Amino acid sequence: MSHHIVAVKDLEYTYPDGTPAIQGVSFRITHGESVAIVGANGAGKSTLLMHLNGYLTPREGSVQVGDFPLTKATVSDVRRSVGMVFQDPDDQLFMPTVFDDVAFGPLNLGLPAEDVKVRVSDALSRMDVLHLKDRPPYKLSGGEKRAVAIAAVLSMSPDVLVMDEPTTGLDPRARRQLIAQLDSFQHTKIIATHDLDLVLDLCQRTIVIHAGKVMADGPTLEIFNDGKLLERCHLEKPLRLQGCPVCGRD
Amino acid sequence: MHMADALLTPAVGGTMWAATAGTIAYCSRKVKLEMDDSKVPLMGVLAAFIFAAQMINFTIPGTGSSGHLGGGMILAILLGPYAAFLAMASVLTVQALFFADGGLLALGCNIFNLGIFPCFIAYPLIYRPLVGESPSQRRIFLAAIVSAVFGLQLGAFGVVLETVLSGVSSLPFNTFVSLMQPIHLAIGIVEGLVTAAVVLFVWKARPEILKYADSARSLCGLSLKKVLVGLAIVTVVTGGSLSWFASANPDGLEWAILGVTGSEEVEEGESGLHAALAWLQECFAFLPDYGFAQPETSSEKVAEEAAEAWPAVDAGTSVSGLIGGIMTLALAALIGLLLKRRQRPQVG
Amino acid sequence: MSRIETAFFEIGSLDTLAGGDTFVHRLDPRAKVVTTLIFICCVVSFQKYQLSALLPFFIFPAVLLTTAQLPVGFLLKKLLFVAPFAFFIGVFNPFFDQTILFHVGPVGISGGWVSFASIMLRFCLTISMALILIATTSFNGVCMALEKIGAPRVFTVQLLLLHRYLFVLVGEASRLVKARALRSFNGRGTGMTVFGHIVGQLLLRTLDRAQRIHLAMQCRGFTGEIHQMRLFRFGWHEFFFTLAWSAVFLILRFYNLSQLLGGFLLEFAQ
Ligand SMILES: Nc1ncnc2c1ncn2[C@@H]1O[C@H](COP(=O)(O)OP(=O)(O)O)[C@@H](O)[C@H]1O
Ligand SMILES: [Mg+2]
């Protein structure tokens, strides 16, 4: 199943105001991989993700999703296979009720009403939020919003799940639950975050970016044990890998 | 400055509804034709912004009282006239439904007064020419204030006309005008200052955003004539038809119609108007109070007759009306209570 | 509570009421919208001195209030809050219209007072019906009804998006206002310049948000049309509801029930 690859080559992007957000990024992610993109605030994570569904057009370099390079002609196919979960769920839940919101994508695919209903309840039950079906999104808690936003993406049955800081604003329990749910998915996952504990749980591979450049790309544990690298990129070892401050043991 | 259902007759309310619904349909088509699907979320979120911004108030210098943002002008500047009109209409609809500002019948008037004037008159005829090709801080400031004042003056005048033509209120035209216009001059200046402050902020921080709306200028330049003709027709039809429904103060009404169209034109347009009115009258013929029996008589005569007929309520009928009214009110309450009692076992 | 939060709270509570599950709530929104509009037209079509014939119309809001189990106090309070404009205009009537219409004992009642009372009655009827409509039909439902009645989709989508982001933006605005209040003293900091900056900031954030929402829409196949699945249907219940009430309104419009009832009583008493 080589068609679910995501390949980025020599990507460069500068915002209209002159901020060079991405300065030569390359990587290749194959089917079923779960990859973390970590970096401090302003490292360029969100900007990078925006290229994966063709929202931003690279100044230099190329993005390939599946078998074809991302171009104007392929962008709508690419968007269908790349499910993007935004940092702020309010941006993503724009319809009046949870049901409408999750149904938005399938309806755009032109599916018949019965199929849409099935897809919606499937996606909602996978995230354990079927009971919120008729609620307006603004009356949901942060964790519920996030779960619904992910369900809305799942209902499109994407091949690749791209998530931008999925755990920000969640309380510990909601965060735990979300991690467990994400862990059960078979999709290719690309998760931008600076929650390194989440990365330890979910991702075998980590790409570290700093100031728009790839600083490291390799197995998660290897990278997290390289204290110097993390410090250079304004990151901190996840708590679980740090020595115990009370007993002083490593 | 919201018009209220209670002050309207169905004819005035209905005419304004029709005019507003037509404009909404027209603007929707225009916006759809533009095929810019990024405008869909933009319009929605900006309308919500107007709402939120109206809730942030500020101290008016030197007075200690507080004011807030209007909305129509800001939307027009950011979105261009068509999308701005739809956004403003949506704001007013939500206000009518959730805050009961005005009511549902008056919604047509309110959208007309607060949407059409700023979007299709003040913005293209005043703001754009004043700002010109090369905007500067002074030009934007001046344009924002003048257009906001002008838009609001027209809106206030709209309220006056709609109220006087409905005739439910007994306020004579001149009194009402001399009450409303100065008040709204003050409000307009404040609104203009605020609009200017916000537009200037955006202009300095992200000038490209204001350029976006520039593209709409050619659009509105093209169809402005159409819009004006449309407005003129609406005004004449409204003014004309309303004279039929007019009530106990023919003086004020005459004054108003003179003021709007000039006496001669009314005389000339009489036959056309009559045709239109005859048609209108058929539509509203189920409302017997409006003196429709003689469509050929002049408006004054009808008004006179009406004035004669209406106060002729004799004491006898009034008393029985009063007693009966109290009875029915009690009946309504009783029905409510009975229903409630019947429901309780089900609920509990 | 500040104004901004009150408004926020009010919309929220009307939406909560609309989430009820009674016969009235379950009716297709179209039936309620159409019936309400007919009701309002009938009420405002009376001539300006009419009082008694308006009173029977209170039956409709009374029945709806109880069958839909709405809190009466809440609606009355809202009614009072929005009264000013109608009151402000109506209160001039007694000054300009001093023709004596009838006498109650030695006191002559002028047309102005009668029409003023009539305005306030109309106001109570029309506004309470608008509130009841939204409290028994979600905003979403009203939009759906409008679309089915013929409103352009562009406009109904606009209404839906406005309603959706109202809460997000009002929340943002109230945080900004709080931040300003915490740092402004003796009225300094609440002036026009600061206002311009606050609102300008809010506007820029709003524009960015619009862009992100657009992206989110595109990611899920949006090409300019918003599709929605509508699960309502206009059945016999709706048909009878609309027809029966409209008939009642028309009868009340042409036969002054109060007058008839009062006349009957008076005759009976003699
Ligand atoms: N719309 C924008 N216009 C200009 N610069 C931007 C914009 N969005 C982000 N940037 C800049 O690009 C860089 C990368 O931002 P971003 O990708 O959002 O970082 P991250 O998601 O890793 O925190 C930052 O320096 C940021 O200031
Ligand atoms: Mg980010």
PDB file of N, CA and C and ligand atoms in Angstrom, chain A residues 13-22 37-50 56 87 164-165 192-194 209 211-212, chain B residues 206, chain C residues 208 211, ligand 1:
ATOM      1  N   TYR A  13       8.931  28.073   2.618  1.00  0.00           N
ATOM      2  CA  TYR A  13       7.774  28.973   2.569  1.00  0.00           C
ATOM      3  C   TYR A  13       8.046  30.259   3.345  1.00  0.00           C
ATOM      4  N   THR A  14       7.704  31.354   2.726  1.00  0.00           N
ATOM      5  CA  THR A  14       7.849  32.656   3.375  1.00  0.00           C
ATOM      6  C   THR A  14       6.488  33.336   3.385  1.00  0.00           C
ATOM      7  N   TYR A  15       6.067  33.816   4.562  1.00  0.00           N
ATOM      8  CA  TYR A  15       4.773  34.511   4.629  1.00  0.00           C
ATOM      9  C   TYR A  15       4.845  35.829   3.877  1.00  0.00           C
ATOM     10  N   PRO A  16       3.697  36.320   3.420  1.00  0.00           N
ATOM     11  CA  PRO A  16       3.691  37.571   2.638  1.00  0.00           C
ATOM     12  C   PRO A  16       4.410  38.716   3.356  1.00  0.00           C
ATOM     13  N   ASP A  17       4.399  38.709   4.713  1.00  0.00           N
ATOM     14  CA  ASP A  17       5.068  39.800   5.422  1.00  0.00           C
ATOM     15  C   ASP A  17       6.572  39.576   5.540  1.00  0.00           C
ATOM     16  N   GLY A  18       7.077  38.500   4.922  1.00  0.00           N
ATOM     17  CA  GLY A  18       8.520  38.297   4.902  1.00  0.00           C
ATOM     18  C   GLY A  18       9.055  37.328   5.935  1.00  0.00           C
ATOM     19  N   THR A  19       8.179  36.756   6.793  1.00  0.00           N
ATOM     20  CA  THR A  19       8.656  35.793   7.783  1.00  0.00           C
ATOM     21  C   THR A  19       9.017  34.480   7.095  1.00  0.00           C
ATOM     22  N   PRO A  20      10.301  34.072   7.148  1.00  0.00           N
ATOM     23  CA  PRO A  20      10.660  32.795   6.525  1.00  0.00           C
ATOM     24  C   PRO A  20      10.296  31.653   7.470  1.00  0.00           C
ATOM     25  N   ALA A  21       9.083  31.098   7.329  1.00  0.00           N
ATOM     26  CA  ALA A  21       8.594  30.132   8.308  1.00  0.00           C
ATOM     27  C   ALA A  21       9.153  28.728   8.075  1.00  0.00           C
ATOM     28  N   ILE A  22       9.323  28.313   6.822  1.00  0.00           N
ATOM     29  CA  ILE A  22       9.881  27.000   6.498  1.00  0.00           C
ATOM     30  C   ILE A  22      11.082  27.204   5.584  1.00  0.00           C
ATOM     31  N   ILE A  37       5.734  15.638  14.932  1.00  0.00           N
ATOM     32  CA  ILE A  37       6.544  16.782  14.518  1.00  0.00           C
ATOM     33  C   ILE A  37       6.631  17.690  15.719  1.00  0.00           C
ATOM     34  N   VAL A  38       7.776  17.757  16.335  1.00  0.00           N
ATOM     35  CA  VAL A  38       7.882  18.550  17.552  1.00  0.00           C
ATOM     36  C   VAL A  38       8.744  19.779  17.303  1.00  0.00           C
ATOM     37  N   GLY A  39       8.473  20.799  18.075  1.00  0.00           N
ATOM     38  CA  GLY A  39       9.216  22.043  17.938  1.00  0.00           C
ATOM     39  C   GLY A  39       8.598  23.064  18.860  1.00  0.00           C
ATOM     40  N   ALA A  40       9.365  24.080  19.217  1.00  0.00           N
ATOM     41  CA  ALA A  40       8.869  25.105  20.131  1.00  0.00           C
ATOM     42  C   ALA A  40       7.799  25.947  19.437  1.00  0.00           C
ATOM     43  N   ASN A  41       7.212  26.855  20.148  1.00  0.00           N
ATOM     44  CA  ASN A  41       6.259  27.786  19.532  1.00  0.00           C
ATOM     45  C   ASN A  41       6.951  28.575  18.427  1.00  0.00           C
ATOM     46  N   GLY A  42       6.274  28.706  17.307  1.00  0.00           N
ATOM     47  CA  GLY A  42       6.840  29.489  16.221  1.00  0.00           C
ATOM     48  C   GLY A  42       7.896  28.755  15.426  1.00  0.00           C
ATOM     49  N   ALA A  43       8.066  27.450  15.689  1.00  0.00           N
ATOM     50  CA  ALA A  43       9.076  26.686  14.950  1.00  0.00           C
ATOM     51  C   ALA A  43       8.658  26.484  13.500  1.00  0.00           C
ATOM     52  N   GLY A  44       7.392  26.519  13.250  1.00  0.00           N
ATOM     53  CA  GLY A  44       6.905  26.348  11.877  1.00  0.00           C
ATOM     54  C   GLY A  44       6.067  25.096  11.697  1.00  0.00           C
ATOM     55  N   LYS A  45       5.633  24.503  12.786  1.00  0.00           N
ATOM     56  CA  LYS A  45       4.852  23.264  12.706  1.00  0.00           C
ATOM     57  C   LYS A  45       3.547  23.484  11.947  1.00  0.00           C
ATOM     58  N   SER A  46       2.781  24.478  12.406  1.00  0.00           N
ATOM     59  CA  SER A  46       1.480  24.706  11.767  1.00  0.00           C
ATOM     60  C   SER A  46       1.657  25.052  10.302  1.00  0.00           C
ATOM     61  N   THR A  47       2.646  25.873  10.011  1.00  0.00           N
ATOM     62  CA  THR A  47       2.885  26.256   8.626  1.00  0.00           C
ATOM     63  C   THR A  47       3.189  25.024   7.777  1.00  0.00           C
ATOM     64  N   LEU A  48       3.974  24.127   8.337  1.00  0.00           N
ATOM     65  CA  LEU A  48       4.307  22.906   7.622  1.00  0.00           C
ATOM     66  C   LEU A  48       3.056  22.083   7.343  1.00  0.00           C
ATOM     67  N   LEU A  49       2.227  21.926   8.360  1.00  0.00           N
ATOM     68  CA  LEU A  49       1.014  21.111   8.184  1.00  0.00           C
ATOM     69  C   LEU A  49       0.087  21.697   7.124  1.00  0.00           C
ATOM     70  N   MET A  50       0.047  23.035   7.066  1.00  0.00           N
ATOM     71  CA  MET A  50      -0.819  23.688   6.077  1.00  0.00           C
ATOM     72  C   MET A  50      -0.422  23.325   4.646  1.00  0.00           C
ATOM     73  N   LEU A  56      -1.454  26.085   1.762  1.00  0.00           N
ATOM     74  CA  LEU A  56      -0.376  26.981   1.368  1.00  0.00           C
ATOM     75  C   LEU A  56       0.365  26.340   0.194  1.00  0.00           C
ATOM     76  N   GLN A  87      -5.926  23.201  15.376  1.00  0.00           N
ATOM     77  CA  GLN A  87      -5.525  23.497  16.744  1.00  0.00           C
ATOM     78  C   GLN A  87      -6.712  23.974  17.576  1.00  0.00           C
ATOM     79  N   ASP A 164      -2.926  19.146  14.631  1.00  0.00           N
ATOM     80  CA  ASP A 164      -2.113  20.257  15.122  1.00  0.00           C
ATOM     81  C   ASP A 164      -2.391  20.447  16.613  1.00  0.00           C
ATOM     82  N   GLU A 165      -1.430  20.102  17.420  1.00  0.00           N
ATOM     83  CA  GLU A 165      -1.522  20.236  18.879  1.00  0.00           C
ATOM     84  C   GLU A 165      -2.854  19.726  19.427  1.00  0.00           C
ATOM     85  N   ALA A 192       1.548  17.272  15.126  1.00  0.00           N
ATOM     86  CA  ALA A 192       2.426  18.374  15.525  1.00  0.00           C
ATOM     87  C   ALA A 192       2.125  18.716  16.974  1.00  0.00           C
ATOM     88  N   THR A 193       3.145  18.795  17.789  1.00  0.00           N
ATOM     89  CA  THR A 193       2.878  19.026  19.211  1.00  0.00           C
ATOM     90  C   THR A 193       4.144  19.447  19.939  1.00  0.00           C
ATOM     91  N   HIS A 194       3.985  20.023  21.138  1.00  0.00           N
ATOM     92  CA  HIS A 194       5.138  20.071  22.017  1.00  0.00           C
ATOM     93  C   HIS A 194       4.846  19.343  23.331  1.00  0.00           C
ATOM     94  N   ILE A 209      11.691  20.034  14.474  1.00  0.00           N
ATOM     95  CA  ILE A 209      12.000  21.205  13.655  1.00  0.00           C
ATOM     96  C   ILE A 209      12.229  22.417  14.540  1.00  0.00           C
ATOM     97  N   ALA A 211      13.096  26.692  13.959  1.00  0.00           N
ATOM     98  CA  ALA A 211      13.253  27.827  13.052  1.00  0.00           C
ATOM     99  C   ALA A 211      13.102  27.412  11.586  1.00  0.00           C
ATOM    100  N   GLY A 212      12.118  26.560  11.323  1.00  0.00           N
ATOM    101  CA  GLY A 212      11.809  26.225   9.940  1.00  0.00           C
ATOM    102  C   GLY A 212      12.720  25.189   9.314  1.00  0.00           C
TER     103      GLY A 212
ATOM    104  N   ARG B 206      -2.827  46.057   8.838  1.00  0.00           N
ATOM    105  CA  ARG B 206      -2.873  45.121   7.697  1.00  0.00           C
ATOM    106  C   ARG B 206      -3.549  45.800   6.514  1.00  0.00           C
TER     107      ARG B 206
ATOM    108  N   ASP C 208      -8.536  36.454  10.715  1.00  0.00           N
ATOM    109  CA  ASP C 208      -7.702  35.249  10.691  1.00  0.00           C
ATOM    110  C   ASP C 208      -8.555  34.015  10.906  1.00  0.00           C
ATOM    111  N   GLN C 211     -10.343  32.883   7.913  1.00  0.00           N
ATOM    112  CA  GLN C 211      -9.477  32.154   7.001  1.00  0.00           C
ATOM    113  C   GLN C 211      -9.317  30.694   7.431  1.00  0.00           C
TER     114      GLN C 211
HETATM  115  N1  LIG D   1      -0.206  34.500   8.941  1.00  0.00           N
HETATM  116  C1  LIG D   1       1.072  34.713   9.216  1.00  0.00           C
HETATM  117  N2  LIG D   1       1.698  35.792   8.698  1.00  0.00           N
HETATM  118  C2  LIG D   1       2.998  36.001   8.970  1.00  0.00           C
HETATM  119  N3  LIG D   1       3.766  35.230   9.723  1.00  0.00           N
HETATM  120  C3  LIG D   1       3.207  34.134  10.279  1.00  0.00           C
HETATM  121  C4  LIG D   1       1.840  33.827  10.054  1.00  0.00           C
HETATM  122  N4  LIG D   1       1.552  32.697  10.722  1.00  0.00           N
HETATM  123  C5  LIG D   1       2.694  32.313  11.331  1.00  0.00           C
HETATM  124  N5  LIG D   1       3.691  33.171  11.073  1.00  0.00           N
HETATM  125  C6  LIG D   1       5.079  33.085  11.546  1.00  0.00           C
HETATM  126  O1  LIG D   1       5.655  31.906  11.011  1.00  0.00           O
HETATM  127  C7  LIG D   1       6.440  31.237  11.984  1.00  0.00           C
HETATM  128  C8  LIG D   1       5.944  29.825  12.181  1.00  0.00           C
HETATM  129  O2  LIG D   1       4.661  29.839  12.774  1.00  0.00           O
HETATM  130  P1  LIG D   1       3.824  28.532  13.070  1.00  0.00           P
HETATM  131  O3  LIG D   1       3.943  27.628  11.904  1.00  0.00           O
HETATM  132  O4  LIG D   1       2.461  28.976  13.447  1.00  0.00           O
HETATM  133  O5  LIG D   1       4.581  27.940  14.328  1.00  0.00           O
HETATM  134  P2  LIG D   1       4.133  26.784  15.329  1.00  0.00           P
HETATM  135  O6  LIG D   1       2.868  26.204  14.847  1.00  0.00           O
HETATM  136  O7  LIG D   1       5.261  25.835  15.286  1.00  0.00           O
HETATM  137  O8  LIG D   1       4.018  27.397  16.665  1.00  0.00           O
HETATM  138  C9  LIG D   1       6.373  32.088  13.241  1.00  0.00           C
HETATM  139  O9  LIG D   1       7.534  32.889  13.288  1.00  0.00           O
HETATM  140  C10 LIG D   1       5.155  32.938  13.041  1.00  0.00           C
HETATM  141  O10 LIG D   1       5.307  34.184  13.654  1.00  0.00           O
END
